[in-house]
Structures are given as structure tokens and as C-alpha cells.
CSV table of C-alpha atoms and ligand atoms in Angstrom, one decimal:
chain,number,residue,atom,x,y,z
A,18,MET,CA,24.2,21.8,49.3
A,19,LYS,CA,25.7,18.6,47.9
A,20,LYS,CA,22.3,17.0,48.0
A,21,ILE,CA,20.9,19.8,45.9
A,22,THR,CA,23.7,19.7,43.4
A,23,SER,CA,23.3,16.0,42.8
A,24,LEU,CA,19.6,16.4,42.6
A,25,LEU,CA,20.1,19.0,39.9
A,26,LEU,CA,22.6,16.8,38.1
A,27,PHE,CA,20.2,13.9,38.3
A,28,LEU,CA,17.3,16.0,36.8
A,29,LEU,CA,19.6,17.2,34.0
A,30,PHE,CA,20.8,13.8,33.0
A,31,SER,CA,17.6,12.0,33.3
A,32,GLY,CA,16.0,14.6,31.0
A,33,ILE,CA,13.3,15.5,33.5
A,34,LEU,CA,13.4,19.2,32.6
A,35,PHE,CA,10.6,21.5,32.0
A,36,ALA,CA,9.5,21.6,28.4
A,37,GLN,CA,11.0,24.2,26.1
A,38,GLU,CA,14.0,25.2,28.1
A,39,GLY,CA,16.2,23.9,25.5
A,40,PRO,CA,15.7,21.1,22.9
A,41,PHE,CA,13.1,18.5,23.6
A,42,TYR,CA,11.4,15.3,22.2
A,43,ALA,CA,8.2,15.5,20.3
A,44,THR,CA,6.1,13.8,17.7
A,45,MET,CA,4.8,15.4,14.6
A,46,ASP,CA,3.7,14.7,11.1
A,47,ALA,CA,6.6,13.2,9.1
A,48,THR,CA,6.1,15.6,6.1
A,49,ASP,CA,6.4,18.5,8.5
A,50,ALA,CA,9.4,17.1,10.1
A,51,ASN,CA,11.1,16.6,6.8
A,52,ASN,CA,10.3,20.1,5.7
A,53,LEU,CA,11.7,21.5,8.9
A,54,LYS,CA,14.8,19.4,8.5
A,55,LYS,CA,15.3,21.1,5.1
A,56,GLU,CA,14.8,24.5,6.5
A,57,MET,CA,16.7,24.2,9.7
A,58,PRO,CA,19.0,21.1,9.5
A,59,GLN,CA,20.8,22.0,12.8
A,60,GLU,CA,17.6,22.4,14.8
A,61,ILE,CA,15.9,19.1,14.3
A,62,GLN,CA,16.9,15.5,14.6
A,63,ILE,CA,14.5,13.0,13.1
A,64,ILE,CA,14.8,9.9,15.3
A,65,ALA,CA,12.3,7.6,13.6
A,66,ILE,CA,9.4,7.7,11.2
A,67,LYS,CA,6.5,5.3,11.3
A,68,GLN,CA,3.4,5.6,9.2
A,69,ASN,CA,3.8,9.3,8.5
A,70,GLN,CA,4.5,10.2,12.1
A,71,ALA,CA,8.0,11.3,13.2
A,72,ALA,CA,9.7,11.1,16.6
A,73,VAL,CA,12.0,14.1,16.7
A,74,TYR,CA,14.3,16.0,19.0
A,75,ILE,CA,13.9,19.7,18.3
A,76,SER,CA,15.2,23.0,19.5
A,77,GLU,CA,13.0,25.7,20.9
A,78,GLU,CA,13.8,27.7,17.8
A,79,ALA,CA,12.5,25.0,15.5
A,80,ALA,CA,9.3,24.7,17.6
A,81,HIS,CA,8.7,28.4,17.2
A,82,ALA,CA,9.4,28.1,13.5
A,83,MET,CA,6.7,25.5,13.2
A,84,HIS,CA,4.2,27.8,14.7
A,85,ARG,CA,5.3,30.6,12.3
A,86,ASN,CA,5.0,28.3,9.3
A,87,VAL,CA,1.3,28.7,8.8
A,88,VAL,CA,1.4,32.4,9.8
A,89,THR,CA,0.6,32.0,13.4
A,90,HIS,CA,-0.1,28.4,14.2
A,91,GLY,CA,0.2,24.8,13.1
A,92,PRO,CA,1.1,22.2,12.0
A,93,GLY,CA,1.6,21.2,15.5
A,94,TYR,CA,3.9,18.9,17.5
A,95,VAL,CA,3.1,17.0,20.7
A,96,PHE,CA,5.7,17.3,23.5
A,97,LYS,CA,7.2,14.1,24.8
A,98,ALA,CA,9.2,13.8,28.0
A,99,SER,CA,11.8,11.4,26.7
A,100,GLU,CA,13.1,9.7,23.5
A,101,GLU,CA,11.5,6.5,24.7
A,102,LEU,CA,8.1,8.1,25.0
A,103,ALA,CA,8.4,9.8,21.6
A,104,LEU,CA,9.3,6.5,20.0
A,105,LYS,CA,6.4,4.7,21.7
A,106,ALA,CA,4.0,7.4,20.6
A,107,ILE,CA,4.6,6.8,16.9
A,108,GLU,CA,4.2,3.0,17.2
A,109,PRO,CA,1.1,2.0,15.2
A,110,LYS,CA,-1.8,1.6,17.7
A,111,PRO,CA,-3.6,-1.7,17.9
A,112,ALA,CA,-6.9,-1.2,16.1
A,113,LYS,CA,-9.3,0.7,18.2
A,114,LYS,CA,-11.3,-1.6,20.4
A,115,GLN,CA,-14.8,-1.9,19.0
A,116,ARG,CA,-16.6,0.3,21.5
A,117,ARG,CA,-20.2,0.1,22.0
A,118,VAL,CA,-22.1,2.8,20.2
A,119,LEU,CA,-22.6,5.8,22.5
A,120,ASP,CA,-26.1,5.4,24.0
A,121,PHE,CA,-26.8,9.1,24.4
A,122,THR,CA,-30.4,10.1,24.1
A,123,ILE,CA,-32.2,13.4,23.9
A,124,ASN,CA,-35.0,13.8,26.4
A,125,GLN,CA,-34.1,16.6,28.8
A,126,ASP,CA,-36.2,19.2,26.9
A,127,ALA,CA,-37.3,21.1,30.0
A,128,ALA,CA,-33.9,21.3,31.6
A,129,VAL,CA,-32.2,22.3,28.3
A,130,ALA,CA,-34.8,25.0,27.6
A,131,GLU,CA,-34.3,26.5,31.0
A,132,ALA,CA,-30.5,26.3,30.7
A,133,ILE,CA,-30.0,27.9,27.3
A,134,GLU,CA,-32.3,30.7,28.3
A,135,MET,CA,-30.0,31.5,31.2
A,136,VAL,CA,-26.7,31.9,29.2
A,137,ASN,CA,-25.4,35.3,29.7
A,138,ALA,CA,-22.8,36.6,27.1
A,139,GLN,CA,-21.8,39.4,29.5
A,140,ASN,CA,-20.4,36.9,32.0
A,141,ILE,CA,-18.3,35.4,29.1
A,142,GLU,CA,-17.1,38.9,28.1
A,143,ASP,CA,-16.1,39.8,31.6
A,144,GLN,CA,-14.0,36.7,32.1
A,145,ILE,CA,-12.3,36.9,28.7
A,146,ILE,CA,-11.2,40.4,29.7
A,147,GLU,CA,-10.2,39.3,33.1
A,148,LEU,CA,-8.0,36.6,31.6
A,149,GLN,CA,-6.4,38.8,28.9
A,150,ASP,CA,-5.6,41.3,31.6
A,151,TYR,CA,-3.0,39.0,33.0
A,152,GLY,CA,-0.9,40.2,30.1
A,153,THR,CA,0.5,36.8,29.4
A,154,ARG,CA,-0.4,33.3,30.5
A,155,PHE,CA,2.7,31.7,28.9
A,156,HIS,CA,3.4,28.5,30.9
A,157,THR,CA,6.7,29.6,32.4
A,158,LYS,CA,5.3,33.0,33.7
A,159,PRO,CA,4.1,33.6,37.2
A,160,GLU,CA,1.0,35.2,35.7
A,161,ALA,CA,0.0,31.8,34.2
A,162,GLU,CA,0.1,30.1,37.5
A,163,GLN,CA,-1.8,33.0,39.1
A,164,ALA,CA,-4.5,32.7,36.4
A,165,VAL,CA,-5.0,29.1,37.3
A,166,LEU,CA,-5.1,29.7,41.1
A,167,ASP,CA,-7.6,32.6,40.6
A,168,LEU,CA,-9.8,30.3,38.3
A,169,LYS,CA,-9.8,27.7,41.1
A,170,ASP,CA,-11.0,30.4,43.5
A,171,LYS,CA,-13.6,31.6,41.1
A,172,TRP,CA,-15.0,28.1,40.5
A,173,GLU,CA,-15.0,27.4,44.2
A,174,ALA,CA,-16.9,30.6,44.9
A,175,MET,CA,-19.5,29.8,42.3
A,176,ALA,CA,-20.1,26.3,43.8
A,177,GLN,CA,-20.2,27.7,47.3
A,178,ALA,CA,-22.6,30.4,46.3
A,179,ALA,CA,-24.9,27.7,44.9
A,180,GLY,CA,-24.6,25.8,48.2
A,181,ARG,CA,-23.1,22.7,46.4
A,182,THR,CA,-21.6,20.1,48.6
A,183,ASP,CA,-21.1,17.7,45.6
A,184,VAL,CA,-18.6,20.0,43.9
A,185,SER,CA,-14.8,20.2,44.4
A,186,VAL,CA,-12.0,22.0,42.6
A,187,ARG,CA,-8.4,20.8,42.6
A,188,ILE,CA,-5.1,22.0,41.2
A,189,VAL,CA,-3.1,19.4,39.2
A,190,ASN,CA,0.6,19.9,39.2
A,191,HIS,CA,2.6,18.6,36.2
A,192,VAL,CA,5.9,16.9,35.4
A,193,ASN,CA,6.7,18.7,32.2
A,194,THR,CA,5.7,22.3,33.0
A,195,GLY,CA,5.8,24.4,36.2
A,196,MET,CA,2.3,25.6,35.3
A,197,PRO,CA,-0.6,23.8,37.0
A,198,SER,CA,-4.0,22.9,35.6
A,199,ALA,CA,-7.4,23.3,37.4
A,200,VAL,CA,-10.2,20.7,37.5
A,201,MET,CA,-13.7,21.1,38.9
A,202,THR,CA,-15.7,18.0,39.6
A,203,ILE,CA,-19.5,17.7,40.1
A,204,GLU,CA,-19.8,14.2,41.5
A,205,GLY,CA,-22.5,12.1,39.7
A,206,ALA,CA,-25.5,11.2,41.8
A,207,GLU,CA,-26.2,7.7,40.3
A,208,THR,CA,-23.1,6.6,38.4
A,209,PRO,CA,-20.2,8.7,39.7
A,210,ASP,CA,-17.6,6.4,38.0
A,211,GLU,CA,-18.8,7.5,34.6
A,212,PHE,CA,-17.3,10.9,33.5
A,213,VAL,CA,-18.4,13.6,31.1
A,214,ILE,CA,-15.7,16.2,30.6
A,215,ILE,CA,-15.5,19.6,29.0
A,216,GLY,CA,-12.2,21.4,28.8
A,217,GLY,CA,-10.0,24.1,27.3
A,218,HIS,CA,-6.5,25.5,27.8
A,219,ILE,CA,-5.8,28.5,30.0
A,220,ASP,CA,-2.2,29.2,28.9
A,221,SER,CA,-1.3,31.5,26.0
A,222,THR,CA,1.6,32.2,23.7
A,223,ALA,CA,3.1,34.9,21.4
A,224,PRO,CA,5.9,35.0,18.9
A,225,GLY,CA,9.5,35.4,19.9
A,226,SER,CA,10.9,34.0,23.1
A,227,ASN,CA,9.9,36.5,25.8
A,228,ASN,CA,6.2,35.9,25.6
A,229,ASN,CA,5.6,39.0,27.7
A,230,VAL,CA,2.5,40.1,25.8
A,231,ALA,CA,0.3,37.2,25.1
A,232,PRO,CA,-3.3,38.1,25.9
A,233,GLY,CA,-4.8,35.0,24.4
A,234,ALA,CA,-8.3,36.3,24.4
A,235,ASP,CA,-9.7,34.0,21.8
A,236,ASP,CA,-7.0,31.4,22.2
A,237,ASP,CA,-8.2,30.3,24.7
A,238,ALA,CA,-9.7,32.7,27.3
A,239,SER,CA,-12.8,32.3,25.2
A,240,GLY,CA,-13.0,28.5,25.8
A,241,ILE,CA,-12.3,28.8,29.6
A,242,SER,CA,-15.0,31.5,29.9
A,243,THR,CA,-17.4,29.4,27.9
A,244,ILE,CA,-17.1,26.4,30.1
A,245,THR,CA,-17.2,28.6,33.2
A,246,GLU,CA,-20.6,30.0,32.0
A,247,VAL,CA,-21.8,26.4,31.4
A,248,ALA,CA,-20.9,25.6,35.1
A,249,ARG,CA,-22.5,28.8,36.4
A,250,VAL,CA,-25.8,28.0,34.6
A,251,LEU,CA,-25.8,24.4,35.9
A,252,PHE,CA,-25.3,25.6,39.4
A,253,ASP,CA,-28.0,28.3,39.1
A,254,MET,CA,-30.5,25.8,37.9
A,255,GLU,CA,-29.5,23.3,40.6
A,256,PHE,CA,-28.6,20.7,38.0
A,257,VAL,CA,-27.6,17.4,39.7
A,258,PRO,CA,-26.0,15.1,37.2
A,259,ASN,CA,-26.2,11.3,37.3
A,260,ARG,CA,-22.8,10.9,35.8
A,261,THR,CA,-19.8,12.8,37.1
A,262,VAL,CA,-19.2,16.1,35.2
A,263,GLU,CA,-15.7,17.7,35.1
A,264,PHE,CA,-14.5,21.0,33.9
A,265,MET,CA,-10.8,21.3,33.0
A,266,ALA,CA,-8.5,24.3,32.4
A,267,PHE,CA,-5.3,22.9,31.0
A,268,ALA,CA,-1.7,24.2,31.4
A,269,ALA,CA,0.8,24.4,28.7
A,270,GLU,CA,-1.3,23.4,25.6
A,271,GLU,CA,0.6,25.8,23.5
A,272,ILE,CA,3.9,24.0,23.9
A,273,GLY,CA,2.6,20.7,22.8
A,274,LEU,CA,-0.5,19.7,24.8
A,275,VAL,CA,1.5,19.2,27.9
A,276,GLY,CA,-1.1,19.5,30.7
A,277,SER,CA,-3.9,17.6,29.0
A,278,ALA,CA,-1.5,14.8,27.9
A,279,GLU,CA,-0.5,14.2,31.5
A,280,ILE,CA,-4.1,14.3,32.8
A,281,ALA,CA,-5.6,12.1,30.1
A,282,GLU,CA,-2.8,9.6,30.6
A,283,GLU,CA,-3.4,9.5,34.3
A,284,TYR,CA,-7.1,8.9,33.7
A,285,LYS,CA,-6.3,6.1,31.3
A,286,ASN,CA,-3.8,4.5,33.7
A,287,ASN,CA,-6.5,4.6,36.5
A,288,ASN,CA,-9.1,3.1,34.1
A,289,VAL,CA,-11.3,6.1,34.5
A,290,ASN,CA,-14.4,5.7,32.4
A,291,VAL,CA,-14.7,8.9,30.4
A,292,VAL,CA,-17.7,8.5,28.3
A,293,ALA,CA,-17.1,11.7,26.3
A,294,TYR,CA,-14.7,14.6,26.1
A,295,VAL,CA,-15.5,17.9,24.4
A,296,GLN,CA,-12.9,20.7,23.9
A,297,PHE,CA,-13.6,24.4,23.7
A,298,ASP,CA,-10.6,26.2,22.3
A,299,MET,CA,-11.4,29.4,20.4
A,300,THR,CA,-15.2,30.0,20.6
A,301,ASN,CA,-15.6,33.7,19.9
A,302,PHE,CA,-14.3,34.8,16.5
A,303,ALA,CA,-17.0,34.7,13.8
A,304,GLY,CA,-14.7,34.2,10.8
A,305,SER,CA,-17.0,32.0,8.7
A,306,LEU,CA,-20.7,31.8,7.8
A,307,ASN,CA,-21.8,29.3,10.4
A,308,ASP,CA,-21.8,29.5,14.1
A,309,VAL,CA,-20.1,26.2,14.9
A,310,TYR,CA,-17.7,24.0,12.9
A,311,ILE,CA,-17.5,20.3,13.8
A,312,THR,CA,-14.0,19.1,13.3
A,313,THR,CA,-13.8,15.8,11.4
A,314,ASP,CA,-10.1,14.9,12.1
A,315,SER,CA,-9.8,11.1,12.0
A,316,TYR,CA,-8.8,10.9,15.7
A,317,ASN,CA,-12.1,12.6,16.7
A,318,SER,CA,-15.2,10.5,17.5
A,319,ASN,CA,-17.7,10.3,14.6
A,320,ASP,CA,-20.2,9.0,17.1
A,321,LEU,CA,-19.8,12.1,19.3
A,322,ASN,CA,-19.7,14.4,16.4
A,323,ALA,CA,-23.0,12.9,15.2
A,324,PHE,CA,-24.4,13.5,18.7
A,325,LEU,CA,-23.4,17.2,18.7
A,326,ILE,CA,-25.1,17.6,15.3
A,327,GLU,CA,-28.2,15.8,16.7
A,328,LEU,CA,-28.3,18.2,19.6
A,329,MET,CA,-28.1,21.2,17.3
A,330,GLU,CA,-30.8,19.8,15.0
A,331,TYR,CA,-33.0,19.1,17.9
A,332,TYR,CA,-32.5,22.2,20.1
A,333,ASN,CA,-31.1,24.9,17.8
A,334,ALA,CA,-32.6,24.5,14.4
A,335,SER,CA,-34.4,27.9,14.5
A,336,GLY,CA,-35.6,30.6,16.8
A,337,PRO,CA,-33.6,32.7,19.3
A,338,HIS,CA,-31.2,29.9,20.2
A,339,GLN,CA,-30.5,28.9,16.6
A,340,ILE,CA,-27.0,27.5,16.0
A,341,THR,CA,-25.9,26.9,12.4
A,342,TYR,CA,-23.0,24.6,11.8
A,343,GLY,CA,-20.5,23.4,9.2
A,344,ASN,CA,-17.4,21.2,9.3
A,345,THR,CA,-13.7,21.7,9.2
A,346,ALA,CA,-10.5,19.9,10.2
A,347,CYS,CA,-7.1,20.8,11.7
A,348,ASN,CA,-5.3,17.9,10.0
A,349,TYR,CA,-3.0,17.4,13.1
A,350,GLY,CA,-3.4,17.1,16.8
A,351,CYS,CA,-4.2,20.8,17.2
A,352,SER,CA,-5.6,21.0,20.8
A,353,ASP,CA,-6.2,19.1,24.0
A,354,HIS,CA,-9.0,16.9,22.7
A,355,PHE,CA,-6.2,15.0,20.9
A,356,SER,CA,-4.7,14.0,24.2
A,357,TRP,CA,-8.0,12.3,25.2
A,358,ALA,CA,-8.5,10.7,21.7
A,359,ASP,CA,-4.9,9.5,22.0
A,360,GLN,CA,-5.8,7.6,25.2
A,361,GLY,CA,-8.7,5.9,23.4
A,362,TYR,CA,-11.5,8.2,24.7
A,363,GLU,CA,-14.3,9.6,22.5
A,364,ALA,CA,-13.4,13.2,21.9
A,365,ALA,CA,-14.8,16.1,19.8
A,366,PHE,CA,-13.8,19.7,19.1
A,367,PRO,CA,-16.5,22.1,18.0
A,368,PHE,CA,-14.7,25.1,16.6
A,369,GLU,CA,-15.3,28.8,15.9
A,370,ALA,CA,-14.8,28.9,12.1
A,371,SER,CA,-13.5,26.9,9.2
A,372,PHE,CA,-9.8,26.3,10.0
A,373,SER,CA,-8.5,28.7,7.3
A,374,GLU,CA,-10.9,31.5,8.4
A,375,SER,CA,-10.3,31.2,12.1
A,376,ASN,CA,-9.0,34.1,14.1
A,377,PRO,CA,-5.7,35.4,12.4
A,378,ASN,CA,-4.6,37.2,15.6
A,379,ILE,CA,-4.0,34.2,17.8
A,380,HIS,CA,-0.4,33.7,19.1
A,381,THR,CA,0.2,37.5,18.7
A,382,PRO,CA,-0.2,40.5,21.0
A,383,ASN,CA,-3.3,41.3,19.0
A,384,ASP,CA,-5.4,38.4,20.2
A,385,THR,CA,-7.5,40.7,22.3
A,386,TYR,CA,-11.2,40.9,23.2
A,387,ASP,CA,-11.9,44.0,21.1
A,388,ILE,CA,-11.2,42.0,17.9
A,389,THR,CA,-14.5,40.2,18.6
A,390,GLY,CA,-16.2,43.0,20.5
A,391,ASP,CA,-19.0,40.9,22.0
A,392,ALA,CA,-19.4,37.4,23.3
A,393,PHE,CA,-22.4,36.5,21.2
A,394,LYS,CA,-20.6,33.7,19.5
A,395,ALA,CA,-19.2,32.2,22.6
A,396,ALA,CA,-22.6,32.2,24.1
A,397,LYS,CA,-23.7,29.8,21.4
A,398,PHE,CA,-20.9,27.5,22.4
A,399,ALA,CA,-22.0,27.7,26.0
A,400,LYS,CA,-25.5,26.6,24.9
A,401,LEU,CA,-24.1,23.7,23.0
A,402,GLY,CA,-21.9,22.8,26.0
A,403,LEU,CA,-25.0,22.9,28.3
A,404,GLU,CA,-27.0,20.7,25.9
A,405,PHE,CA,-24.1,18.2,25.8
A,406,VAL,CA,-23.6,18.1,29.6
A,407,ILE,CA,-27.3,17.9,30.4
A,408,GLU,CA,-28.1,15.2,27.9
A,409,THR,CA,-25.0,13.0,28.5
A,410,ALA,CA,-24.8,13.3,32.3
A,411,LYS,CA,-28.6,13.6,32.8
A,412,SER,CA,-30.4,15.1,35.8
A,413,ASN,CA,-31.3,12.7,38.5
A,414,THR,CA,-34.8,14.3,38.7
A,415,LEU,CA,-37.2,12.7,36.3
A,416,SER,CA,-37.8,14.7,33.2
A,417,VAL,CA,-39.9,14.0,30.3
A,418,SER,CA,-39.2,14.8,26.7
A,419,GLU,CA,-41.7,17.0,24.9
A,420,ILE,CA,-41.7,14.5,22.1
A,421,ALA,CA,-42.3,11.8,24.6
A,422,GLY,CA,-46.0,12.6,23.8
A,423,LEU,CA,-45.3,11.1,20.4
A,424,ASP,CA,-45.2,7.3,20.3
A,425,PHE,CA,-42.5,6.8,17.7
A,426,ASP,CA,-40.6,3.7,16.6
A,427,PHE,CA,-37.5,4.0,14.5
A,428,ILE,CA,-35.1,1.3,13.3
A,429,VAL,CA,-32.5,0.9,10.6
A,430,ASN,CA,-32.3,-2.5,9.1
A,431,ASN,CA,-31.0,-3.9,5.8
A,432,LYS,CA,-30.2,-0.4,4.6
A,433,GLN,CA,-33.8,0.7,5.2
A,434,VAL,CA,-35.1,3.3,7.6
A,435,ILE,CA,-38.3,2.0,9.1
A,436,TYR,CA,-40.6,4.4,11.1
A,437,THR,CA,-44.0,4.3,12.7
A,438,LEU,CA,-45.8,7.1,14.4
A,439,LYS,CA,-48.6,5.7,16.4
A,440,ASN,CA,-50.3,9.0,17.4
A,441,VAL,CA,-53.4,9.4,15.2
A,442,SER,CA,-53.5,13.2,15.5
A,443,GLU,CA,-50.0,13.8,14.1
A,444,THR,CA,-48.3,13.0,10.8
A,445,LEU,CA,-44.7,13.1,9.7
A,446,GLN,CA,-43.7,15.6,7.1
A,447,THR,CA,-40.0,15.4,6.3
A,448,LEU,CA,-37.0,13.3,6.9
A,449,SER,CA,-33.4,14.5,6.5
A,450,ILE,CA,-30.4,12.4,7.1
A,451,ILE,CA,-27.2,14.2,8.0
A,452,ASP,CA,-23.7,12.7,8.0
A,453,VAL,CA,-20.9,13.5,10.6
A,454,ALA,CA,-19.6,16.4,8.5
A,455,GLY,CA,-23.0,18.0,8.8
A,456,LYS,CA,-24.0,17.3,5.2
A,457,LYS,CA,-27.5,16.4,4.3
A,458,VAL,CA,-27.2,13.1,2.4
A,459,PHE,CA,-30.8,12.1,2.1
A,460,SER,CA,-34.2,13.7,2.3
A,461,ALA,CA,-37.8,12.7,1.8
A,462,ASN,CA,-41.2,14.3,2.1
A,463,ASP,CA,-44.8,13.5,3.0
A,464,LEU,CA,-43.9,10.6,5.1
A,465,GLY,CA,-47.4,9.9,6.6
A,466,GLN,CA,-47.6,7.8,9.7
A,467,GLN,CA,-45.4,4.8,8.8
A,468,GLY,CA,-43.1,3.6,6.0
A,469,ALA,CA,-39.8,2.1,5.0
A,470,LEU,CA,-37.3,4.1,2.9
A,471,SER,CA,-34.3,2.7,1.2
A,472,ILE,CA,-30.9,4.3,2.2
A,473,GLU,CA,-28.8,1.9,0.2
A,474,ASN,CA,-26.8,4.7,-1.3
A,475,LEU,CA,-25.3,5.7,2.0
A,476,SER,CA,-21.9,4.4,3.0
A,477,GLN,CA,-20.9,3.0,6.4
A,478,GLY,CA,-20.8,5.4,9.3
A,479,PHE,CA,-22.7,7.5,11.8
A,480,TYR,CA,-25.8,9.5,10.8
A,481,VAL,CA,-28.5,11.7,12.3
A,482,ALA,CA,-32.1,11.2,11.1
A,483,VAL,CA,-34.2,14.3,11.6
A,484,PHE,CA,-38.0,14.0,11.2
A,485,THR,CA,-40.4,16.9,11.4
A,486,THR,CA,-44.1,16.6,12.0
A,487,GLN,CA,-46.9,18.7,10.6
A,488,THR,CA,-47.1,20.6,13.8
A,489,ASN,CA,-43.4,21.4,13.5
A,490,LYS,CA,-42.1,19.0,16.2
A,491,VAL,CA,-38.6,17.6,15.6
A,492,ILE,CA,-37.6,14.0,16.3
A,493,THR,CA,-33.9,13.2,16.0
A,494,LYS,CA,-32.3,9.8,16.0
A,495,LYS,CA,-28.6,9.0,15.8
A,496,PHE,CA,-27.8,5.8,14.1
A,497,VAL,CA,-24.9,3.8,12.6
A,498,LEU,CA,-24.7,1.9,9.3
A,499,ASN,CA,-22.3,-1.0,9.4
B,785,BES,N1,-6.2,27.0,19.5
B,785,BES,C1,-5.1,26.5,18.8
B,785,BES,C2,-5.4,25.4,17.8
B,785,BES,C3,-6.1,25.9,16.6
B,785,BES,C4,-5.7,27.1,15.9
B,785,BES,C5,-7.1,25.1,16.0
B,785,BES,C6,-6.4,27.5,14.8
B,785,BES,C7,-7.7,25.5,14.8
B,785,BES,C8,-7.3,26.8,14.2
B,785,BES,C9,-4.1,25.8,19.8
B,785,BES,O1,-4.0,26.5,21.0
B,785,BES,C10,-2.7,25.7,19.2
B,785,BES,O2,-2.2,26.7,18.9
B,785,BES,N2,-2.2,24.5,18.9
B,785,BES,C11,-0.9,24.4,18.3
B,785,BES,C12,-0.5,22.9,18.2
B,785,BES,C13,-0.1,22.4,19.6
B,785,BES,C14,0.0,20.9,19.5
B,785,BES,C15,1.2,23.1,20.1
B,785,BES,C16,-1.0,24.9,16.8
B,785,BES,O3,-2.0,24.8,16.2
B,785,BES,O4,0.1,25.4,16.4
B,786,ZN,ZN1,-2.9,28.4,20.3
């Protein structure tokens, strides 16, 4: 008994308590912190401000108020387990190491064609409903833990049905929440120490403090169901990746990115080489004109965003698998991809709508499947997810690009695009250059077989060059202007 009491006292005084059972440390935008201080002076203590980021100590109440500020969500805060960690998090980061440009290519035409044809919206619908039927997945509720354990069983059953011996599923327990996360790993056949990760959060939230009715259908049963369908298709087509592929369902995102922050930190501490991370959080509400919105927040990877655009230009420009896209931004660390970016990894967050037109029902009892009614939209995200995984992790069976039949050279030098198509039977028609916000910034016609075009008006950054030929083949090239 005495042992238990002293353990409890130790936990109490060392601040190792589960998040949101009382006041806690966090970081947030300094402007938001100051506004909150004006509104609820008793509920927030601003400990320090550095470069527009504040380290704060806030009450649960204040945290809820922040969510209510912009109707149902944001601006956000990121949970920190101690004052020390909060202070450390707002220290200016040493300039990002000049990483090599991501060397992703697009040449898995046959595998991608097969994969995107197999995506089944019904599976996504079924799983969204299954997840919302827990009633709540708020991180402190037994239902939340049950949802994670059941997802582990589901993923294991899928891998087993496909006869995979290279797949494992594990539960990750956390320090700052009682809710666990789930991680499924397909071990890479050639370079298992290089990781490609897609993830989403499996917890949910609702206003008020009881959180008894928090169906979280779009936020984020949709993302979990989308990545599960990606995995199902990869298994059914017997896809064996060269790089290790992981699927992650995070705990306690809604209270400040808790599960993903702990996992991303652990990966960084173990020097895990994550080549790219893509987040799926809210994939099924068609609130805006386009299907997918690339988020351009500064912590996201421009290089990875350009690659997602390249994939959509190459595989989804028209036809039954068409995906249209635009851009938007959260303007704060709004979901788990921030945890990965914060550890220095290349992260992206393709989103369902423009930020202001996204699902207004999230974080309420009305975030249910019938708001969307079908999973047509999420199916498009599953296709993008498949294209991303297949092209970044690559199959270990040889596969040849359809455009490999075209002998094409492309370089960017001295602010000139220089291209040569050596096949005599084919000519190039058009070139469009697209920036990382998905905006067409350059176009030219009647390119013939070779030429050099000046792009001196373009500023520094990542771009995607999209060529079309007279027989309607598409050639895409991602490039960077320094
Ligand atoms: N899915 C939301 C993030 C979101 C909502 C992005 C709407 C874009 C538009 C996520 O689950 C969430 O609610 N995040 C919190 C912040 C987090 C750090 C607690 C939020 O936005 O309030
Ligand atoms: Zn949310």
C-alpha cells in the first residue's frame, strides 16, 4: 500500500500525468495565446514567447475554448509533457539540414493501374460506420482503446488472409495518454531501413467535457478507413515493397497530437530513416470544388507536395480515376503530420477541402457518415495513397513504365528547360509547369522534338513539368530551381 501511495505521489509531483486531467503544458501560436489570456486570464499562463510561438500552461477549459474559437476547431495547441519540453519546443530550430532532393520517380504504371482499379468505396464506407459505432473514441474512454485493439485484429486478419509473412502489427503504448496507437509494418524487401509511412488518427472528440457522443466519422474514421483500404489493395495485388511501408493509427491527436508526437520522436531518437510521411485526416467531405487540397503550411515538405501533384498529373489527369486538386493551409500544426515535420521528416497532408469549407460538423455529435452519404471522395484519397506508396516504396518485381517507350531527356539549367524526345514517331505538344500550390505558372505549345525554353520568371522552389505528346501520353518531371 505504502509503495502505491508513494508511486502516486511521485507521479503527481513529477508531472507525469495523463494529458487533460487538469492543466497541462503546451505550445501554440503566440497571438492565439495572447488572445486566450485576454479572454480567460485565469486559465492560461504564458511562460515564454519566442518567434511568435508561446510555451503555455493551460487549463482543460482553456483548451476547449481554443477548439471552440473557430466554431469547432483550431487554432491548435501541441501538448507537451513538461515545462522543460514546452520551452525546448519554442526554441528556434537550427536551419533545416539541406536534405538531398527526394529522388522519387514515376514508373510503376502497371502496378498503379491495377491498384487504383481495385479501390472499393464500399469497404471504406463499412469501416467508417464501424468506427463511428463505437459512439466515442475520445482518448480517455474504453471505447477508444477497444477501437485500436479491434483495428489491430482487422489489419492482422487482412495480412493473414493474404498469406503475408512480411507483415506485422503492433500496439504502441504512450506516456501521455492511456490510449494506445496501432502500427502495421510491411518489411521492405530491398532496403528495409528506409521507411514510407501513411497515417491518421483514430481518436475523436466532441464539445463539453464528457465526450460521450463523439462519432468522428470524417474526423478521422475516414482517414483510418482510407489507409486500411490502401493496405487491403496492396495485399490483394501481392505488392512486395522494396522500402518498408508503415500504416499508423494514432491515439490522442485531438488533445494536441499526443500519440504521433511520441512515435515520431522515438523514430527520430532511433535514427529511423523515414523518407516520406503522408497524413490522411478528413478525406470524405466534399466541401469545395476540387477533390484534394494540398496543404502548403511552411512545415510541410514542398518537395513531397510537388511529388503528390506530379502523381495526380500523371495518373489522374482525366478519365475514371480523375482527381482534381487545389491548395489550402491550416496555418498551425493541425494534425499528426506536424509531429513528423517537427522531427525533421518530409511530411505532407492532402486534405478534403479548402480549410474554410471543410466539414463543419467535426468535433460534434453530428460528425456522422450520413453527412457524406458515400465514400466516393475517400476512394480518391485511397487512390492517391496507393500511388504514393507504390511509387515511393516500389515493387521488387521489375516493372516498366509505359512512357519508358519514349526516349526522353529533360534538364533544367540556367533557368532554361531543355528537352529532347528521341523517338521519331512522336512529337511533344504542350508543357505546363505547376508550382507546389498546384498553380500553373508556365505553359507552352507545339514543342516539337527538342528545344530550350526560358523560365527566368519563375522564383526558387519545387515545380512539376507536365509534357503531353500528340498521342496524349503524359510525361511528368519534378524539379527544383535554386
Ligand atoms: N482533423 C482536424 C484538423 C483539421 C480540421 C484540419 C479542419 C483542417 C480543417 C484535427 O483532428 C484537429 O482537430 N486538430 C486540432 C489541433 C490539434 C493540435 C489539437 C484543431 O484543429 O483544433
Ligand atoms: Zn479533429
